Amino acid sequence: MAIRTPIKKLGQNALVYGIGNVLSKLAAFLLIPIYTRYLTTSDIGIMALLEMVELFMITVLPMGLVGAIWRRLPASGIADKKCVISSAFWFIQLISFIVLILLSSTAGNIAAFLKFGENGGVYLLITAVNVFLFIGGQFILWMFQYEQQPYKYLILSITQFVGILLLSIYFIIYRGMGLQGLLFSKTIMFGIIFILSTIYVVKTAFVLPRLSTLIPLLKYGIPLIIMALVTPVLTMSDRFILNLFVSIDQIGIYSVAYKFGMLINIVLIAPIQRGWSPIMYKMGINKDTRHIYKDILFYYGVLGSFLFLIISFLADDILRLFTTPAYLVGAKYIPIITYAYYLSGFRNFLIAGAMLKDKTISIGKSGVLAIIFNLISNYLLIKYFNIAGAAWATLISYAFLVIMIYFVSQKASPLNWGWNRMIKLTMITIFCFILVNTLVFFIDSIPKIILTIFGLSLFILLGFCTRIVGRREIKGIKEIAKHLFNR
C-alpha cells in the first residue's frame, strides 16, 4: 500500500519548511564561533536571557490567533476570509505596539531587576522593537503556511538568514558593537520582513477589521495562549532559576549546549509542525482520516529517534567544532535536551482531537498544569543539581506535557495511535544509546565515528528484526523520495 496522500504532502512541505527553518536558524549556529570569541561569557549569558524575554513576548502577543485563523478559514467564503485576515493582523499589531510603548518607559527598571548589566535597558528596548517587527513579519509566513506555499516561505527565510548573518558579522567584528550589534542586525531584517507582511495584508485583505469577526477568533485563540506559553516557559524558566543558583558564566555554557540540544527542533519538529498544522485543520477527523494520524505519529517517531541518536553520539564533536574548550563541559547535557524536544514533538499530533473539537479551554488547563509542574521541578532540581537539574527538569516537563495533551485529546476524540510499535521503537532507541555510550566509555581505541555508524546501523537493523518497520513504510519512504527528487 502506498503512503497516504496527506502524509506525502506533509513530507513535501516539511522538507521545504525544514530547509527554510535550518537556514534561518543556521545564523545562530554560524555565529556561535563569533559569540565565543568576540563576546564575553557574561555577554552570552545576557543574550540568552534576552532571547528568553523575546521568546516569551513573541509567543504571547499573537493572542493564539494563528490557530484560530487556520481553524476559521477552511469554512469561510472569500469576503469572510479577508475580514478574518484583516481583523487578526491589525489586532495583533495594536497589542504589540501597546506593549512596546509600555516597555519603552520601564526597560531600565526591568533590566536592572533581571541583572542585564549596565546597558541592559538599551538591550531590552531594542529587543522590544525587534519583537514588534518580528510578529508583524511572521504574519505573511503564517499565511504562506496555510496556503501551502512553502517556496515563498523559503525565500523569505533565506533572506532573513543571510541578512542577520552578514549584518551581525559586520556590526560585531568590524564595528566592535558587541551584543548591541547583534540586536541591531535583527532590527534591520525584521523591519524589512515587517514591511513586506504589511503590504501583503493590505493587498490581499483590504477591508476594515470587524469586532464581530475578531471576538470568535479570540474565544478560540485566547485559551491557546497558555499552551503557547508552555514552550517559552519550559525553555526560559531554567535560565532564570539558574540565575538564582549559578554564575552567569555557567548560564552561558548551558545556553550554548541548549542550542545544540535544540537541533532536532530546528531540522525536524518545527518543519513538520509548520507543514502539519494547516493540513490537520483542513483534513479534520473522520473515519477516512483516523489512520493518517497513527501513521504520521509513527513516521515522526522513527525519524526523531534516528536524529536523537545522531546528535547524542556526536555531541562532543559538535561542541568542539563550533565552540572553544571552555564550553565542552556542556556536551553531557545535549542528549537530555535533545530527547526532551523529541518528546515535545509528539504533541503536534496528539493535540489534534482537542483542537478539531474546539476544546481549547481544556488545552489551556493542561498548559497551566504543565507550567506549574515545570517551575516546581526546575526549582527543586536546579537547587540541588545545578545545570544538570535544569536539563532533567526540561525532559520530565515535556514528558508531563505530552501525557496531559494525550488524555485531553483522547477524551475529545479517541484515536488509535498504535502504541505497541511506539514502545518497541523507544526500547530500541534507548538500547542503542546506552550501548554506544558504554562502548565509548570503555573502549578509547575505536574512533567515535565508527561507533556512531555502528549504533545507527544497529538501530535500523533492530527496526527490521522487530518488524516495527515493514514493507509498507519502506515503499512509502521510497515514494516520497521519488516525488521529492524527481520534481
Short mmCIF file of C-alpha atoms in Angstrom, two decimals:
data_model
loop_
_atom_site.label_atom_id
_atom_site.label_comp_id
_atom_site.label_asym_id
_atom_site.label_seq_id
_atom_site.Cartn_x
_atom_site.Cartn_y
_atom_site.Cartn_z
CA MET A 1 0.00 0.00 0.00
CA ALA A 2 1.40 3.41 -0.93
CA ILE A 3 1.82 6.10 1.64
CA ARG A 4 -1.31 8.19 2.18
CA THR A 5 -1.64 11.45 0.25
CA PRO A 6 -1.79 13.86 3.24
CA ILE A 7 1.38 12.29 4.67
CA LYS A 8 3.08 12.60 1.29
CA LYS A 9 2.06 16.26 1.14
CA LEU A 10 3.35 16.79 4.65
CA GLY A 11 6.68 15.25 3.68
CA GLN A 12 7.00 17.56 0.69
CA ASN A 13 6.10 20.71 2.59
CA ALA A 14 8.11 19.77 5.67
CA LEU A 15 11.21 19.33 3.54
CA VAL A 16 10.92 22.86 2.18
CA TYR A 17 9.99 24.31 5.57
CA GLY A 18 12.90 22.38 7.02
CA ILE A 19 15.35 23.97 4.62
CA GLY A 20 13.96 27.40 5.42
CA ASN A 21 13.99 26.75 9.15
CA VAL A 22 17.52 25.34 9.09
CA LEU A 23 18.80 28.31 7.10
CA SER A 24 17.08 30.86 9.34
CA LYS A 25 18.38 29.16 12.46
CA LEU A 26 21.77 28.43 10.92
CA ALA A 27 22.69 32.05 11.53
CA ALA A 28 22.65 31.38 15.26
CA PHE A 29 24.95 28.38 14.93
CA LEU A 30 27.33 30.01 12.46
CA LEU A 31 27.56 32.96 14.81
CA ILE A 32 28.49 30.79 17.80
CA PRO A 33 32.23 30.93 16.93
CA ILE A 34 31.91 34.73 16.79
CA TYR A 35 29.98 34.86 20.07
CA THR A 36 32.54 32.72 21.88
CA ARG A 37 35.49 34.71 20.54
CA TYR A 38 34.25 38.31 20.41
CA LEU A 39 31.76 38.33 23.29
CA THR A 40 32.40 37.51 26.93
CA THR A 41 30.61 34.62 28.62
CA SER A 42 28.69 37.25 30.58
CA ASP A 43 27.50 38.85 27.32
CA ILE A 44 26.40 35.44 26.09
CA GLY A 45 24.54 34.87 29.35
CA ILE A 46 22.75 38.23 28.96
CA MET A 47 21.99 37.38 25.34
CA ALA A 48 20.44 34.09 26.47
CA LEU A 49 18.20 35.89 28.96
CA LEU A 50 17.20 38.46 26.32
CA GLU A 51 16.31 35.64 23.96
CA MET A 52 14.07 34.20 26.63
CA VAL A 53 12.28 37.53 27.06
CA GLU A 54 11.94 37.78 23.29
CA LEU A 55 10.56 34.26 23.03
CA PHE A 56 8.01 34.94 25.78
CA MET A 57 6.70 38.07 24.08
CA ILE A 58 6.62 36.50 20.62
CA THR A 59 4.54 33.65 21.99
CA VAL A 60 2.02 35.70 23.97
CA LEU A 61 1.36 38.75 21.81
CA PRO A 62 -0.25 36.94 18.83
CA MET A 63 -3.02 36.02 21.32
CA GLY A 64 -3.41 32.50 19.94
CA LEU A 65 -4.90 33.92 16.75
CA VAL A 66 -2.75 31.86 14.39
CA GLY A 67 -4.57 28.64 15.24
CA ALA A 68 -7.88 30.49 15.30
CA ILE A 69 -7.30 31.81 11.77
CA TRP A 70 -6.43 28.38 10.43
CA ARG A 71 -9.47 26.89 12.17
CA ARG A 72 -11.82 29.56 10.73
CA LEU A 73 -10.56 29.89 7.15
CA PRO A 74 -11.48 26.43 5.73
CA ALA A 75 -15.20 27.11 6.29
CA SER A 76 -15.12 30.79 5.24
CA GLY A 77 -16.10 32.46 1.99
CA ILE A 78 -13.86 34.92 0.15
CA ALA A 79 -15.24 38.04 1.85
CA ASP A 80 -15.16 36.42 5.27
CA LYS A 81 -11.57 35.26 4.74
CA LYS A 82 -10.47 38.82 4.02
CA CYS A 83 -12.16 40.05 7.17
CA VAL A 84 -10.60 37.29 9.26
CA ILE A 85 -7.11 38.10 7.98
CA SER A 86 -7.52 41.87 8.37
CA SER A 87 -9.07 41.69 11.85
CA ALA A 88 -6.42 39.33 13.19
CA PHE A 89 -3.43 41.17 11.69
CA TRP A 90 -4.32 44.67 12.87
CA PHE A 91 -5.38 43.49 16.32
CA ILE A 92 -2.04 41.72 16.80
CA GLN A 93 -0.20 44.85 15.68
CA LEU A 94 -2.21 47.00 18.09
CA ILE A 95 -1.42 44.76 21.06
CA SER A 96 2.27 44.58 20.13
CA PHE A 97 2.52 48.36 19.78
CA ILE A 98 0.91 48.96 23.19
CA VAL A 99 3.39 46.58 24.82
CA LEU A 100 6.27 48.34 23.04
CA ILE A 101 5.17 51.72 24.39
CA LEU A 102 4.85 50.35 27.93
CA LEU A 103 8.30 48.75 27.81
CA SER A 104 9.94 51.91 26.49
CA SER A 105 9.25 53.63 29.82
CA THR A 106 10.16 50.71 32.09
CA ALA A 107 13.02 48.99 30.24
CA GLY A 108 15.69 50.28 32.61
CA ASN A 109 13.99 49.05 35.77
CA ILE A 110 13.15 45.66 34.27
CA ALA A 111 16.71 45.21 33.02
CA ALA A 112 18.11 46.06 36.45
CA PHE A 113 15.79 43.55 38.11
CA LEU A 114 16.83 40.83 35.65
CA LYS A 115 20.54 41.71 36.08
CA PHE A 116 21.11 42.58 32.42
CA GLY A 117 24.09 44.77 33.19
CA GLU A 118 24.93 48.43 32.60
CA ASN A 119 23.46 48.60 29.09
CA GLY A 120 20.59 46.26 29.89
CA GLY A 121 17.90 48.90 29.44
CA VAL A 122 19.05 49.64 25.89
CA TYR A 123 19.28 45.93 25.11
CA LEU A 124 15.77 45.32 26.39
CA LEU A 125 14.30 48.25 24.45
CA ILE A 126 15.88 47.08 21.19
CA THR A 127 14.56 43.59 21.91
CA ALA A 128 11.04 45.01 22.35
CA VAL A 129 11.28 46.77 18.98
CA ASN A 130 12.51 43.54 17.41
CA VAL A 131 9.54 41.66 18.84
CA PHE A 132 7.08 44.17 17.37
CA LEU A 133 8.69 43.91 13.94
CA PHE A 134 9.09 40.14 14.09
CA ILE A 135 5.45 39.42 14.95
CA GLY A 136 4.20 41.63 12.14
CA GLY A 137 6.61 39.98 9.74
CA GLN A 138 5.59 36.49 10.79
CA PHE A 139 2.01 37.05 9.64
CA ILE A 140 2.89 36.65 5.97
CA LEU A 141 4.74 33.44 6.79
CA TRP A 142 1.72 32.10 8.69
CA MET A 143 -0.42 32.73 5.62
CA PHE A 144 2.10 31.05 3.34
CA GLN A 145 1.88 28.03 5.65
CA TYR A 146 -1.91 27.91 5.47
CA GLU A 147 -1.94 28.39 1.71
CA GLN A 148 0.71 25.66 1.43
CA GLN A 149 3.18 27.86 -0.43
CA PRO A 150 6.41 26.60 1.12
CA TYR A 151 8.70 28.03 -1.56
CA LYS A 152 7.63 31.60 -0.85
CA TYR A 153 8.21 30.81 2.80
CA LEU A 154 11.68 29.53 1.93
CA ILE A 155 12.65 32.68 0.01
CA LEU A 156 11.77 34.94 2.94
CA SER A 157 13.55 32.65 5.39
CA ILE A 158 16.73 32.69 3.32
CA THR A 159 16.55 36.47 3.02
CA GLN A 160 16.25 36.81 6.78
CA PHE A 161 19.04 34.29 7.39
CA VAL A 162 21.55 35.91 5.06
CA GLY A 163 20.75 39.40 6.32
CA ILE A 164 21.10 38.61 10.02
CA LEU A 165 24.30 36.65 9.42
CA LEU A 166 26.05 39.31 7.34
CA LEU A 167 24.90 42.25 9.43
CA SER A 168 25.90 40.52 12.68
CA ILE A 169 29.38 39.83 11.33
CA TYR A 170 29.69 43.46 10.24
CA PHE A 171 28.45 45.01 13.48
CA ILE A 172 30.27 42.64 15.86
CA ILE A 173 33.64 42.17 14.12
CA TYR A 174 34.14 45.31 12.04
CA ARG A 175 32.25 47.86 14.12
CA GLY A 176 33.02 46.35 17.51
CA MET A 177 29.44 46.85 18.72
CA GLY A 178 29.26 43.57 20.62
CA LEU A 179 25.85 42.37 21.74
CA GLN A 180 24.18 45.59 20.62
CA GLY A 181 25.36 44.91 17.07
CA LEU A 182 23.62 41.55 17.05
CA LEU A 183 20.36 43.15 18.20
CA PHE A 184 20.60 45.87 15.53
CA SER A 185 21.09 43.28 12.79
CA LYS A 186 17.80 41.66 13.83
CA THR A 187 16.07 45.05 13.85
CA ILE A 188 17.03 45.73 10.24
CA MET A 189 15.99 42.33 8.87
CA PHE A 190 12.81 42.03 10.93
CA GLY A 191 11.88 45.51 9.74
CA ILE A 192 12.20 44.51 6.08
CA ILE A 193 10.01 41.42 6.53
CA PHE A 194 7.52 43.51 8.54
CA ILE A 195 7.09 45.90 5.61
CA LEU A 196 6.54 43.01 3.19
CA SER A 197 3.98 41.45 5.53
CA THR A 198 2.03 44.69 5.85
CA ILE A 199 1.96 45.12 2.08
CA TYR A 200 0.70 41.55 1.72
CA VAL A 201 -2.20 42.09 4.13
CA VAL A 202 -3.19 45.40 2.54
CA LYS A 203 -3.19 43.87 -0.95
CA THR A 204 -4.99 40.61 -0.11
CA ALA A 205 -7.35 41.74 2.67
CA PHE A 206 -8.04 45.44 2.18
CA VAL A 207 -11.11 45.58 4.40
CA LEU A 208 -11.80 47.15 7.76
CA PRO A 209 -11.37 44.90 10.81
CA ARG A 210 -14.61 43.83 12.47
CA LEU A 211 -15.18 43.22 16.14
CA SER A 212 -17.83 40.62 15.30
CA THR A 213 -15.18 38.66 13.41
CA LEU A 214 -12.44 39.17 15.98
CA ILE A 215 -14.38 38.01 19.06
CA PRO A 216 -14.93 34.38 17.89
CA LEU A 217 -11.27 34.22 16.91
CA LEU A 218 -10.24 35.38 20.38
CA LYS A 219 -12.58 32.91 22.07
CA TYR A 220 -10.85 30.09 20.26
CA GLY A 221 -7.35 31.53 20.48
CA ILE A 222 -7.03 33.02 23.97
CA PRO A 223 -7.02 29.64 25.79
CA LEU A 224 -4.23 28.63 23.42
CA ILE A 225 -2.06 31.43 24.80
CA ILE A 226 -1.45 29.33 27.88
CA MET A 227 -0.46 26.33 25.80
CA ALA A 228 1.71 28.58 23.65
CA LEU A 229 3.37 29.83 26.83
CA VAL A 230 4.41 26.32 27.74
CA THR A 231 7.27 26.24 25.25
CA PRO A 232 8.86 29.57 26.25
CA VAL A 233 8.33 28.82 29.95
CA LEU A 234 9.89 25.39 29.62
CA THR A 235 12.68 26.93 27.57
CA MET A 236 13.44 30.02 29.63
CA SER A 237 12.41 29.23 33.20
CA ASP A 238 15.53 27.16 33.80
CA ARG A 239 17.71 30.10 32.74
CA PHE A 240 16.03 32.47 35.19
CA ILE A 241 16.09 29.95 38.04
CA LEU A 242 19.71 29.09 37.24
CA ASN A 243 20.38 32.81 37.68
CA LEU A 244 19.48 32.34 41.36
CA PHE A 245 21.91 29.49 42.00
CA VAL A 246 24.81 29.61 39.50
CA SER A 247 27.05 32.21 37.87
CA ILE A 248 26.22 33.98 34.62
CA ASP A 249 29.20 32.19 33.04
CA GLN A 250 27.62 28.81 33.76
CA ILE A 251 24.34 30.02 32.27
CA GLY A 252 26.26 30.92 29.12
CA ILE A 253 27.80 27.44 28.91
CA TYR A 254 24.43 25.78 29.46
CA SER A 255 22.76 28.05 26.89
CA VAL A 256 25.26 27.09 24.19
CA ALA A 257 24.71 23.38 24.94
CA TYR A 258 20.95 24.01 24.91
CA LYS A 259 21.16 25.47 21.39
CA PHE A 260 22.74 22.26 20.11
CA GLY A 261 20.20 20.19 22.00
CA MET A 262 17.52 22.06 20.07
CA LEU A 263 18.94 20.96 16.72
CA ILE A 264 16.25 18.30 16.45
CA ASN A 265 13.65 21.02 16.85
CA ILE A 266 15.18 23.01 14.02
CA VAL A 267 15.65 20.24 11.47
CA LEU A 268 12.60 18.06 12.23
CA ILE A 269 9.99 19.22 14.74
CA ALA A 270 9.46 22.82 13.62
CA PRO A 271 9.32 21.97 9.88
CA ILE A 272 6.81 19.16 10.49
CA GLN A 273 4.71 21.42 12.71
CA ARG A 274 4.64 24.13 10.05
CA GLY A 275 3.57 21.68 7.39
CA TRP A 276 1.22 19.63 9.57
CA SER A 277 -0.97 22.22 11.29
CA PRO A 278 -2.67 23.60 8.13
CA ILE A 279 -3.16 20.06 6.80
CA MET A 280 -4.68 18.98 10.12
CA TYR A 281 -7.21 21.84 10.13
CA LYS A 282 -8.22 21.20 6.52
CA MET A 283 -8.34 17.40 6.88
CA GLY A 284 -10.31 17.14 10.13
CA ILE A 285 -11.02 13.85 11.91
CA ASN A 286 -13.34 11.28 10.37
CA LYS A 287 -13.37 7.59 9.54
CA ASP A 288 -11.28 8.20 6.41
CA THR A 289 -8.53 10.18 8.16
CA ARG A 290 -8.09 8.42 11.51
CA HIS A 291 -5.40 6.06 10.22
CA ILE A 292 -3.40 9.01 8.91
CA TYR A 293 -2.84 10.32 12.43
CA LYS A 294 -1.45 6.97 13.59
CA ASP A 295 0.86 6.70 10.60
CA ILE A 296 2.27 10.21 10.83
CA LEU A 297 2.94 9.79 14.56
CA PHE A 298 4.94 6.64 13.85
CA TYR A 299 6.93 8.20 11.00
CA TYR A 300 7.80 11.10 13.26
CA GLY A 301 8.87 8.68 16.00
CA VAL A 302 11.26 6.84 13.68
CA LEU A 303 12.83 9.98 12.23
CA GLY A 304 13.04 11.64 15.64
CA SER A 305 14.70 8.63 17.26
CA PHE A 306 17.26 8.44 14.46
CA LEU A 307 18.12 12.14 14.77
CA PHE A 308 18.31 11.86 18.55
CA LEU A 309 20.93 9.14 18.23
CA ILE A 310 22.98 11.11 15.70
CA ILE A 311 23.04 14.28 17.82
CA SER A 312 23.70 12.37 21.05
CA PHE A 313 26.56 10.31 19.63
CA LEU A 314 28.27 13.38 18.16
CA ALA A 315 27.59 15.88 20.97
CA ASP A 316 31.26 16.25 21.98
CA ASP A 317 32.42 16.67 18.40
CA ILE A 318 29.74 19.24 17.62
CA LEU A 319 30.75 21.44 20.54
CA ARG A 320 34.44 21.01 19.76
CA LEU A 321 33.84 22.13 16.18
CA PHE A 322 31.75 25.22 16.90
CA THR A 323 33.00 26.45 20.28
CA THR A 324 36.08 26.85 22.44
CA PRO A 325 37.24 24.26 25.03
CA ALA A 326 35.52 26.18 27.84
CA TYR A 327 32.12 25.04 26.52
CA LEU A 328 32.88 21.31 26.17
CA VAL A 329 31.66 20.65 29.70
CA GLY A 330 28.14 21.21 28.41
CA ALA A 331 28.25 18.25 25.99
CA LYS A 332 26.72 15.84 28.51
CA TYR A 333 23.52 17.90 28.61
CA ILE A 334 22.89 17.81 24.86
CA PRO A 335 21.33 14.28 24.74
CA ILE A 336 18.95 15.18 27.58
CA ILE A 337 17.78 18.37 25.88
CA THR A 338 17.53 16.62 22.52
CA TYR A 339 15.31 13.86 23.88
CA ALA A 340 13.17 16.43 25.68
CA TYR A 341 12.44 18.19 22.40
CA TYR A 342 11.89 14.87 20.66
CA LEU A 343 9.15 14.11 23.18
CA SER A 344 7.68 17.58 22.76
CA GLY A 345 7.21 16.94 19.05
CA PHE A 346 4.54 14.31 19.73
CA ARG A 347 2.11 16.96 20.96
CA ASN A 348 1.82 18.36 17.42
CA PHE A 349 -0.09 15.20 16.52
CA LEU A 350 -1.67 14.17 19.81
CA ILE A 351 -3.33 17.58 20.16
CA ALA A 352 -5.44 17.12 17.01
CA GLY A 353 -8.52 15.69 18.72
CA ALA A 354 -8.90 18.60 21.11
CA MET A 355 -8.10 21.30 18.55
CA LEU A 356 -10.54 20.00 15.94
CA LYS A 357 -13.30 19.59 18.53
CA ASP A 358 -12.73 23.19 19.74
CA LYS A 359 -11.64 22.05 23.22
CA THR A 360 -9.14 24.86 23.54
CA ILE A 361 -10.11 25.58 27.15
CA SER A 362 -9.10 22.05 28.13
CA ILE A 363 -5.84 22.54 26.27
CA GLY A 364 -5.28 25.75 28.21
CA LYS A 365 -5.83 23.96 31.52
CA SER A 366 -3.26 21.35 30.52
CA GLY A 367 -0.84 24.16 29.79
CA VAL A 368 -1.35 25.63 33.26
CA LEU A 369 -0.58 22.30 34.91
CA ALA A 370 2.50 21.81 32.74
CA ILE A 371 3.84 25.27 33.60
CA ILE A 372 3.32 24.72 37.34
CA PHE A 373 4.98 21.31 37.12
CA ASN A 374 7.93 22.78 35.23
CA LEU A 375 8.51 25.65 37.65
CA ILE A 376 8.45 23.33 40.66
CA SER A 377 10.70 20.71 39.06
CA ASN A 378 13.12 23.37 37.81
CA TYR A 379 13.45 24.99 41.22
CA LEU A 380 13.95 21.74 43.10
CA LEU A 381 16.29 20.08 40.61
CA ILE A 382 18.37 23.20 39.93
CA LYS A 383 18.69 23.92 43.65
CA TYR A 384 20.25 20.52 44.30
CA PHE A 385 21.83 19.60 40.94
CA ASN A 386 22.52 22.98 39.28
CA ILE A 387 22.85 22.76 35.47
CA ALA A 388 22.20 19.01 35.35
CA GLY A 389 18.95 19.62 37.22
CA ALA A 390 17.88 22.17 34.61
CA ALA A 391 18.40 19.68 31.79
CA TRP A 392 16.47 16.89 33.54
CA ALA A 393 13.67 19.27 34.51
CA THR A 394 13.24 20.11 30.83
CA LEU A 395 12.95 16.43 29.93
CA ILE A 396 10.42 15.42 32.57
CA SER A 397 8.38 18.59 31.99
CA TYR A 398 7.94 17.87 28.29
CA ALA A 399 7.05 14.27 29.09
CA PHE A 400 4.39 15.50 31.53
CA LEU A 401 3.02 17.94 28.93
CA VAL A 402 2.70 15.30 26.22
CA ILE A 403 0.88 12.93 28.58
CA MET A 404 -1.58 15.68 29.56
CA ILE A 405 -2.30 16.56 25.93
CA TYR A 406 -2.81 12.91 25.07
CA PHE A 407 -5.52 12.41 27.69
CA VAL A 408 -7.29 15.68 26.83
CA SER A 409 -7.41 14.84 23.12
CA GLN A 410 -8.42 11.23 23.69
CA LYS A 411 -11.36 12.44 25.73
CA ALA A 412 -12.41 14.81 22.94
CA SER A 413 -11.88 12.38 20.06
CA PRO A 414 -10.46 8.90 20.81
CA LEU A 415 -7.87 7.69 18.31
CA ASN A 416 -5.83 4.51 17.98
CA TRP A 417 -2.22 5.70 17.95
CA GLY A 418 -0.54 2.29 17.69
CA TRP A 419 1.37 2.47 20.96
CA ASN A 420 2.74 -1.09 20.72
CA ARG A 421 5.00 -0.05 17.85
CA MET A 422 6.00 3.14 19.63
CA ILE A 423 7.02 1.25 22.78
CA LYS A 424 9.21 -1.10 20.74
CA LEU A 425 10.76 1.89 18.97
CA THR A 426 11.53 3.57 22.29
CA MET A 427 13.19 0.45 23.70
CA ILE A 428 15.38 0.06 20.61
CA THR A 429 16.41 3.73 20.76
CA ILE A 430 17.36 3.59 24.43
CA PHE A 431 19.25 0.31 23.93
CA CYS A 432 21.34 1.74 21.07
CA PHE A 433 22.05 4.93 23.02
CA ILE A 434 23.24 3.09 26.13
CA LEU A 435 25.28 0.54 24.17
CA VAL A 436 27.22 3.08 22.11
CA ASN A 437 27.94 5.34 25.07
CA THR A 438 29.12 2.36 27.09
CA LEU A 439 31.50 1.37 24.29
CA VAL A 440 32.78 4.95 24.04
CA PHE A 441 33.47 4.99 27.78
CA PHE A 442 35.31 1.66 27.96
CA ILE A 443 36.98 1.44 24.53
CA ASP A 444 39.01 4.53 23.65
CA SER A 445 40.80 2.91 20.72
CA ILE A 446 37.76 2.78 18.42
CA PRO A 447 37.10 6.08 16.56
CA LYS A 448 33.89 7.82 17.59
CA ILE A 449 32.61 7.94 14.02
CA ILE A 450 32.86 4.13 13.74
CA LEU A 451 30.83 3.66 16.91
CA THR A 452 28.28 6.20 15.67
CA ILE A 453 27.82 4.33 12.38
CA PHE A 454 27.56 1.07 14.32
CA GLY A 455 24.87 2.48 16.62
CA LEU A 456 22.79 3.88 13.76
CA SER A 457 23.10 0.68 11.74
CA LEU A 458 22.04 -1.35 14.76
CA PHE A 459 19.00 0.90 15.20
CA ILE A 460 17.92 0.27 11.60
CA LEU A 461 18.60 -3.48 11.84
CA LEU A 462 16.61 -3.86 15.04
CA GLY A 463 13.76 -1.92 13.45
CA PHE A 464 13.52 -4.54 10.72
CA CYS A 465 14.05 -7.51 13.05
CA THR A 466 11.26 -6.42 15.40
CA ARG A 467 9.03 -5.64 12.40
CA ILE A 468 8.20 -2.14 13.54
CA VAL A 469 9.31 -1.06 10.06
CA GLY A 470 7.76 -3.12 7.26
CA ARG A 471 7.33 -3.12 3.50
CA ARG A 472 4.58 -0.51 3.62
CA GLU A 473 6.81 2.00 5.40
CA ILE A 474 9.73 1.30 3.06
CA LYS A 475 7.52 1.73 0.00
CA GLY A 476 6.12 4.94 1.39
CA ILE A 477 9.56 6.39 2.07
CA LYS A 478 10.70 5.47 -1.45
CA GLU A 479 7.60 7.12 -2.91
CA ILE A 480 8.25 10.34 -1.01
CA ALA A 481 11.90 10.35 -2.09
CA LYS A 482 10.95 9.75 -5.73
CA HIS A 483 8.39 12.56 -5.65
CA LEU A 484 10.78 14.98 -3.97
CA PHE A 485 13.86 14.45 -6.09
CA ASN A 486 12.21 13.97 -9.49
CA ARG A 487 10.25 17.19 -9.40
#
